[in-house]
PDB file of C-alpha atoms in Angstrom:
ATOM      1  CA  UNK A  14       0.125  -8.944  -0.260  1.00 87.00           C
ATOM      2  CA  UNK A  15       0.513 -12.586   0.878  1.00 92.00           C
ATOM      3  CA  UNK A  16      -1.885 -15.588   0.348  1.00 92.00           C
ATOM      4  CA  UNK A  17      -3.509 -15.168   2.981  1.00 93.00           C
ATOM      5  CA  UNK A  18      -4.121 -11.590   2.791  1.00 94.00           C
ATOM      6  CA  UNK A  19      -4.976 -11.901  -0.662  1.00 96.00           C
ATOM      7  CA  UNK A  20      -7.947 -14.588   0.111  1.00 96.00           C
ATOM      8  CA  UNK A  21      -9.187 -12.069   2.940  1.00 96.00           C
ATOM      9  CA  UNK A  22      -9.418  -9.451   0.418  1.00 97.00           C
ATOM     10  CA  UNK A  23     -11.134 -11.688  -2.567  1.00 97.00           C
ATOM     11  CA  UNK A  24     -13.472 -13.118   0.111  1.00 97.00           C
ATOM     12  CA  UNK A  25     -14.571  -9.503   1.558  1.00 97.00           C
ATOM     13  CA  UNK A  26     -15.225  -8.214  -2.144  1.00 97.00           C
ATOM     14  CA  UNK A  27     -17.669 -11.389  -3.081  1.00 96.00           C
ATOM     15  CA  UNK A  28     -19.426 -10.608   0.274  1.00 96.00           C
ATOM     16  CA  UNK A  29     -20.001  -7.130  -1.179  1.00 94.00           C
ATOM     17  CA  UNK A  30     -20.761  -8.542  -4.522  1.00 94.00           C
ATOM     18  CA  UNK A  31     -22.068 -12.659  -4.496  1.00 92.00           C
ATOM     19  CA  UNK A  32     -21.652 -12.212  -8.446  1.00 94.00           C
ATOM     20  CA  UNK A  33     -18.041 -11.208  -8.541  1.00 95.00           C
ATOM     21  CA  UNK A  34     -15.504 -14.010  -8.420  1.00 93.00           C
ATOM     22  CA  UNK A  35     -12.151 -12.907  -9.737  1.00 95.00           C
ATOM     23  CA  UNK A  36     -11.687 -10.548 -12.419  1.00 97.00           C
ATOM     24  CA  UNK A  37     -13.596 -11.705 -15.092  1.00 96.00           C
ATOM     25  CA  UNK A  38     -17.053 -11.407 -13.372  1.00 97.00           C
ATOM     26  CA  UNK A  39     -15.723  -7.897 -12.015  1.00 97.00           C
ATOM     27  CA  UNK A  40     -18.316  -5.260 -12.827  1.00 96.00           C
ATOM     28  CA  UNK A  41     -20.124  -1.897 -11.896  1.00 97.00           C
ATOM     29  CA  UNK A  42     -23.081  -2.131 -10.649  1.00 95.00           C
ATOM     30  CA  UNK A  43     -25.980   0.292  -8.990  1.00 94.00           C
ATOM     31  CA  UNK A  44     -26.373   0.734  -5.458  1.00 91.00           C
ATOM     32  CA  UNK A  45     -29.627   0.269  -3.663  1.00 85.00           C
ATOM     33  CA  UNK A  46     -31.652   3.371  -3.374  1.00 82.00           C
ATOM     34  CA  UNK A  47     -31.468   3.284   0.783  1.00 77.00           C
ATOM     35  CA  UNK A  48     -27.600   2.959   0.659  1.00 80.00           C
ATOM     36  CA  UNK A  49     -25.906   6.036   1.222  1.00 81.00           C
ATOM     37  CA  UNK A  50     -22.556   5.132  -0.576  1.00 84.00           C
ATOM     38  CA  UNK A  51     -23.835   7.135  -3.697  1.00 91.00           C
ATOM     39  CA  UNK A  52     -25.503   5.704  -6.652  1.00 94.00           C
ATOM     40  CA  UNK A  53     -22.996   3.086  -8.162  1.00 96.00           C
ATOM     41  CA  UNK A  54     -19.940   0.769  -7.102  1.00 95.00           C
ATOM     42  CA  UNK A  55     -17.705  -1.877  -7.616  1.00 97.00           C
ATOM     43  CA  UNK A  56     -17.641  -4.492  -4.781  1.00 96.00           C
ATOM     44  CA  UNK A  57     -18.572  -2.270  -2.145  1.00 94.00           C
ATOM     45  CA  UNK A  58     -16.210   0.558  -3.405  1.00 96.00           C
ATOM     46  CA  UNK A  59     -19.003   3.218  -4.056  1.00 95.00           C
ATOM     47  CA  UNK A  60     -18.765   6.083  -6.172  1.00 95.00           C
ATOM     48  CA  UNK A  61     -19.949   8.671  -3.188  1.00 93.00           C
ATOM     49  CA  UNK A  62     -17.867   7.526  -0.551  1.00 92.00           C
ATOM     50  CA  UNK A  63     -14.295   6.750  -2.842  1.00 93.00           C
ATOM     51  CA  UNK A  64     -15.277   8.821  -5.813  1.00 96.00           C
ATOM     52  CA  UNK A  65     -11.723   8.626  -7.290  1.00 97.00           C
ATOM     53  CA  UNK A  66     -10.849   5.465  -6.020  1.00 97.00           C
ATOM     54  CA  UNK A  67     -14.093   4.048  -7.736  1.00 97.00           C
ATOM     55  CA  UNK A  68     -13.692   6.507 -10.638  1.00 97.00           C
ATOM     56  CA  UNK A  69      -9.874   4.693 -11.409  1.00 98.00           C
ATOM     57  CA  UNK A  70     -11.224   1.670 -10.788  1.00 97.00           C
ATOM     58  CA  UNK A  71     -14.169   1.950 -13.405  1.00 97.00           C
ATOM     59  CA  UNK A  72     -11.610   3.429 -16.268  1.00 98.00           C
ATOM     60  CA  UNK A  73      -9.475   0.335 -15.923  1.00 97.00           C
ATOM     61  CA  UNK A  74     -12.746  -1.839 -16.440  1.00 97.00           C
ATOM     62  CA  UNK A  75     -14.295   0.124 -19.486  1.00 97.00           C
ATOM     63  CA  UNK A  76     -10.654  -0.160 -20.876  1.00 98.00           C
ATOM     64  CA  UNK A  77     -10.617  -3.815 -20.347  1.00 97.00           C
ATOM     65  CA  UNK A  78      -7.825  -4.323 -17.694  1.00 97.00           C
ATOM     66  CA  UNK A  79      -9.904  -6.448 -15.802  1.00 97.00           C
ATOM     67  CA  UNK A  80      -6.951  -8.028 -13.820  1.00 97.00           C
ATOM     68  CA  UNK A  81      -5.428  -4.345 -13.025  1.00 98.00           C
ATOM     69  CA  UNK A  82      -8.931  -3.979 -11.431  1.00 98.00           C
ATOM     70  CA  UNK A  83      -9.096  -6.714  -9.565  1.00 98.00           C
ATOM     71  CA  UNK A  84      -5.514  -6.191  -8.054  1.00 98.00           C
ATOM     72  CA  UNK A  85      -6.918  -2.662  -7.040  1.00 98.00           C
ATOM     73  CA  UNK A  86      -9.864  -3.969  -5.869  1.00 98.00           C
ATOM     74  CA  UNK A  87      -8.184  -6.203  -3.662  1.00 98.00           C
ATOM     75  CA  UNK A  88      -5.247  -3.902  -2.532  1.00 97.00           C
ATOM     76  CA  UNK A  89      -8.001  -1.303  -1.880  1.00 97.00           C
ATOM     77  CA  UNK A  90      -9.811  -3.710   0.592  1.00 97.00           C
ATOM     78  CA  UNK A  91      -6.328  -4.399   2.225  1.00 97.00           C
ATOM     79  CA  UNK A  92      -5.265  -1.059   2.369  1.00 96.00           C
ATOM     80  CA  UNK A  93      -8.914   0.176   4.225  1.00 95.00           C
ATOM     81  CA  UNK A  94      -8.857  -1.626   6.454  1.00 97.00           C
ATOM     82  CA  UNK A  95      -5.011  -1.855   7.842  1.00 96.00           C
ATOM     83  CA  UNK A  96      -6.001  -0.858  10.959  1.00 95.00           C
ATOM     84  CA  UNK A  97      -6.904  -3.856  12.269  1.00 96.00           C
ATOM     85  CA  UNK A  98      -3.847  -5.495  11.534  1.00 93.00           C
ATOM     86  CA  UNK A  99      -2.136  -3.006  14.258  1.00 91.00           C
ATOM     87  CA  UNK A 100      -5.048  -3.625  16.832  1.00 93.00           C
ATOM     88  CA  UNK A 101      -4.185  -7.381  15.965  1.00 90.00           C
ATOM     89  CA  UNK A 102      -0.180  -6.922  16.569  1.00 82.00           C
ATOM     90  CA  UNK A 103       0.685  -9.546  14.503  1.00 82.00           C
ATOM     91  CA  UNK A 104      -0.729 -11.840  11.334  1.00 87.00           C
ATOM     92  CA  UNK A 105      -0.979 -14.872  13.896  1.00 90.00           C
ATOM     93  CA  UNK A 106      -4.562 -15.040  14.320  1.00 95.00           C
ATOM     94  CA  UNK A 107      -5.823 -14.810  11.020  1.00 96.00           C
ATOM     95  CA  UNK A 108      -9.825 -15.970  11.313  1.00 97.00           C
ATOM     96  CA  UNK A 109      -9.682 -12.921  13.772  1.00 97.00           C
ATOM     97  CA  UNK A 110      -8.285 -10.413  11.700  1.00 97.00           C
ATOM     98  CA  UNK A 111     -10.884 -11.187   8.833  1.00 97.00           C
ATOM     99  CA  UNK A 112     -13.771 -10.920  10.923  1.00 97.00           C
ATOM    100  CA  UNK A 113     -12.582  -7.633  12.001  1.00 97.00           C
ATOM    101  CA  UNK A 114     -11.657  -6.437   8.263  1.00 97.00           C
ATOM    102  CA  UNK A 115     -14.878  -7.492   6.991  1.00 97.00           C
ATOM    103  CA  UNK A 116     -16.567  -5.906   9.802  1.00 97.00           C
ATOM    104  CA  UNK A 117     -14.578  -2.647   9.128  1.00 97.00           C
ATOM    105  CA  UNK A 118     -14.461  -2.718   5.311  1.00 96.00           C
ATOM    106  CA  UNK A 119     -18.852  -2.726   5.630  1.00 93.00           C
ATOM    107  CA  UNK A 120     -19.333  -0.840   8.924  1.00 94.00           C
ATOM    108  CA  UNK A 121     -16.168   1.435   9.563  1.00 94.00           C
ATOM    109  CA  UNK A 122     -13.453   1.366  12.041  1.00 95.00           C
ATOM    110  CA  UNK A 123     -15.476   2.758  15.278  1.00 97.00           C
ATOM    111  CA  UNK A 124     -18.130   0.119  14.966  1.00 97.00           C
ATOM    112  CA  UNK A 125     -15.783  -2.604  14.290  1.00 97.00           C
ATOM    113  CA  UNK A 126     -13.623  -1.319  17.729  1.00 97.00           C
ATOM    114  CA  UNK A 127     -17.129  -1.927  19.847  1.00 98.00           C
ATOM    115  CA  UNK A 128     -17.803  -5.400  18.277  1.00 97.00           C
ATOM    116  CA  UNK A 129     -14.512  -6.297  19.438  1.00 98.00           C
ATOM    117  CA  UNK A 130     -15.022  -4.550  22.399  1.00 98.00           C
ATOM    118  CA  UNK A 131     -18.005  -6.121  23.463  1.00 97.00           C
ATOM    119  CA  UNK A 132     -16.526  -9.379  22.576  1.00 97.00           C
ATOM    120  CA  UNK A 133     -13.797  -9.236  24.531  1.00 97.00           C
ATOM    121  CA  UNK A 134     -15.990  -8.172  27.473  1.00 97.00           C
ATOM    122  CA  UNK A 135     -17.217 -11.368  26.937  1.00 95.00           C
ATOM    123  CA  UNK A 136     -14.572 -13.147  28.018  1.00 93.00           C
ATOM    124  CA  UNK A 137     -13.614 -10.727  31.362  1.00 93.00           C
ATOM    125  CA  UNK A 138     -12.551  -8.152  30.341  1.00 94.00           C
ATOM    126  CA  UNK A 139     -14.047  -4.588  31.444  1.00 95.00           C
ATOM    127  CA  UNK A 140     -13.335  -2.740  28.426  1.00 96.00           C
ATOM    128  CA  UNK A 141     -15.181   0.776  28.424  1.00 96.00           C
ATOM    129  CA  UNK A 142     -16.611   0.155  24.556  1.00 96.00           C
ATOM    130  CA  UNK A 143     -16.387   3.266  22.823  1.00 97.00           C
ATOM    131  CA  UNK A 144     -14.972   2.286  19.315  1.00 96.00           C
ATOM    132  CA  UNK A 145     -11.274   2.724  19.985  1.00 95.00           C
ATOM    133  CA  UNK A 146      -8.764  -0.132  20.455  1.00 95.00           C
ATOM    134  CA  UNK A 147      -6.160   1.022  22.305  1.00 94.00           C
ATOM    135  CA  UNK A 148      -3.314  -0.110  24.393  1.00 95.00           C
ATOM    136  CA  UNK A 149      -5.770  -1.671  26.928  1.00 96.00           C
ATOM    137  CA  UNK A 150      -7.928  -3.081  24.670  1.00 96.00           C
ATOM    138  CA  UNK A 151      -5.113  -4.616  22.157  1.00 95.00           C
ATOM    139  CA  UNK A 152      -3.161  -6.364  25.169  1.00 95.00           C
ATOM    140  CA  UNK A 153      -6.469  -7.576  26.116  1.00 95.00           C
ATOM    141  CA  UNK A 154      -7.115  -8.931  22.303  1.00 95.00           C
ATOM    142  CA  UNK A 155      -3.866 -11.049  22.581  1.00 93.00           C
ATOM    143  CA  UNK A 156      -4.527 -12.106  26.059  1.00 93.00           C
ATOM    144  CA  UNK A 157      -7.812 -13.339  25.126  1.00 94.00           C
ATOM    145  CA  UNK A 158      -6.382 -15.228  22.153  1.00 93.00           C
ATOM    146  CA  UNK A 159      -3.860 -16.990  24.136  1.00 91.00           C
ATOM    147  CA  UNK A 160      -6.094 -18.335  26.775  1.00 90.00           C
ATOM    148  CA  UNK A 161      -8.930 -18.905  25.124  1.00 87.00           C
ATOM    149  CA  UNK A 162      -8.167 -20.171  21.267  1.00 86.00           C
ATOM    150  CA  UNK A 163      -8.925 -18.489  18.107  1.00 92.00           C
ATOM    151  CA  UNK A 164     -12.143 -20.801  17.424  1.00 92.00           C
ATOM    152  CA  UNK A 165     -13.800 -20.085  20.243  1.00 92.00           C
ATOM    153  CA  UNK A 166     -13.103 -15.987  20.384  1.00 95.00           C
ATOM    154  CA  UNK A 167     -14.331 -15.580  16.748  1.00 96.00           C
ATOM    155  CA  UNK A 168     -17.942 -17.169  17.830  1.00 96.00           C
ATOM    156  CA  UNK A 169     -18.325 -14.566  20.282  1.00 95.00           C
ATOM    157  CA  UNK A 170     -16.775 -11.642  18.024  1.00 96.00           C
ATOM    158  CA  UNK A 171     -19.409 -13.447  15.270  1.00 97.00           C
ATOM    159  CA  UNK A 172     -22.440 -12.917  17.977  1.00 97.00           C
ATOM    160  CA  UNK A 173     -21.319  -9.472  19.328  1.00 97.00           C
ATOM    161  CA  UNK A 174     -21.257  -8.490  15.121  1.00 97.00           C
ATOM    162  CA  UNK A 175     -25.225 -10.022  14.709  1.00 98.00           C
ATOM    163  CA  UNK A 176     -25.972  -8.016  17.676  1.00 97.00           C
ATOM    164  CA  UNK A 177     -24.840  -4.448  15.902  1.00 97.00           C
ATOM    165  CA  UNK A 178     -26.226  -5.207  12.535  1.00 96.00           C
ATOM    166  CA  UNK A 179     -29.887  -6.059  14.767  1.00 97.00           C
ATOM    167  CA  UNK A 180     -29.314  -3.054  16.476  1.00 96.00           C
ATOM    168  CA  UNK A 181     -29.271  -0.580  13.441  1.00 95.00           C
ATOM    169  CA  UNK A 182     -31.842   1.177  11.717  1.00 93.00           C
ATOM    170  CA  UNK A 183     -31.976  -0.153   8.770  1.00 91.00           C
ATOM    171  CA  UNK A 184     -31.680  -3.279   9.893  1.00 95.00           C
ATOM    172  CA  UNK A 185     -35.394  -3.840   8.235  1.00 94.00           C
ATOM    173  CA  UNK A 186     -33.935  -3.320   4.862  1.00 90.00           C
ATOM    174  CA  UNK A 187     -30.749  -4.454   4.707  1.00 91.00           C
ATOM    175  CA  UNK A 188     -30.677  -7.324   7.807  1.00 94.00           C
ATOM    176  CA  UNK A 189     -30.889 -10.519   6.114  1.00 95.00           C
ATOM    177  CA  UNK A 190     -27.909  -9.494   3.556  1.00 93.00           C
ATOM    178  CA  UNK A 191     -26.125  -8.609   6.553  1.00 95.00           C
ATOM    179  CA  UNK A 192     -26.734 -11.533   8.715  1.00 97.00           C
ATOM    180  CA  UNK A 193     -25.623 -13.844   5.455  1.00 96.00           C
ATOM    181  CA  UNK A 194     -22.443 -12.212   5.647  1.00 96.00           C
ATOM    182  CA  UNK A 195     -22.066 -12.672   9.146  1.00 97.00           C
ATOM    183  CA  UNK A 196     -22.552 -15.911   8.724  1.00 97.00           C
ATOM    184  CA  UNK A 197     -20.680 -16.439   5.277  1.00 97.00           C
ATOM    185  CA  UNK A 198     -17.838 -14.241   7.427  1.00 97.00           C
ATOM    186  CA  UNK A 199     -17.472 -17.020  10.004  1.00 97.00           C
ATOM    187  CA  UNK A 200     -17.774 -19.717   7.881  1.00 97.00           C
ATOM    188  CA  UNK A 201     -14.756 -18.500   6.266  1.00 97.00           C
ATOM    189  CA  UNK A 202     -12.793 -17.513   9.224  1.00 97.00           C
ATOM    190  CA  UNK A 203     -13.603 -21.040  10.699  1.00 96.00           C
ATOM    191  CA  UNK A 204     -11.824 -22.570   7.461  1.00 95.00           C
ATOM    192  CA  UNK A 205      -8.335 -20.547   8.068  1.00 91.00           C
ATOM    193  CA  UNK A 206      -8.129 -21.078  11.903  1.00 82.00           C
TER     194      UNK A 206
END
């Protein structure tokens, strides 16, 4: 894991967690009752979606290797969401590539395939938005990128993301978290155009 990468990954787990900044604030805590990742995780690594990823990651904090946890915790946020690294083609455009992790690592690989999508439609493109980033929608990613500038694509990626979270269910409940970390998301992406 590279600098870069490694900031991605430490930024994604404080969204999940405002109280955890490195490895000595790491900790277990309980999920809200309307989550459905189970009753209990660790940055956004829940016991009833990850059980034994959660379950090694827990041991290693009651047995005080905080650092070991950490590491895991931020390899584990890599490693989830390495898809969008191959929908990106390259590390080149990295304020797009953690939009899209963070997007994936809290609302899964098909929703984070329309956002981008929908924000690529945006700009042109006739993209049919069902979730997967194919061929057609990957060349159109880079083709975007090049003509248009990171900046200005990750505002519209930013909106299109606003626009899903308003559009769910639970959006009541859980909205304003959400919306925060849409904007905390860009904020950050804006400082490593």
């Amino acid at each position: 894991m590279n600098n870069t990468e490694r900031n991605m990954a430490a930024a994604i787990l404080r969204f999940e967690d405002a109280r955890v900044t490195g490895p000595d604030s790491l900790r277990v805590s309980r999920l809200p009752a309307a989550d459905k990742g189970g009753k209990w995780e660790i940055c956004g690594i829940c016991d009833g979606i990850e059980p034994a990823v959660f379950n090694r990651l827990k041991a290693l904090l009651d047995a005080g290797n905080r650092e070991e946890a950490w590491e895991g915790c931020l390899q584990y946020v890599l490693d989830n969401t390495s898809a969008v690294r191959s929908w990106m083609g390259s590390d080149s455009h990295p304020a797009t590539e953690f939009i899209l992790r963070d997007h994936y690592f809290n609302s899964g690989s098909r929703n984070t395939g329309k956002i981008l999508q929908r924000a690529l439609n945006d700009y042109g493109a006739s993209l049919t938005v069902d979730g997967i980033p194919g061929k057609q929608t990957r060349q159109t990613l880079q083709a975007v990128l090049a003509r248009s500038g990171e900046a200005e694509f990750i505002a519209s990626l930013n909106e299109q993301r606003k626009a899903f979270y308003r559009s769910c269910k639970q959006f009541p409940v859980f909205g304003r978290g959400w919306l925060r970390r849409c904007d905390d998301a860009f904020s950050f992406a804006r400082s490593i155009v």
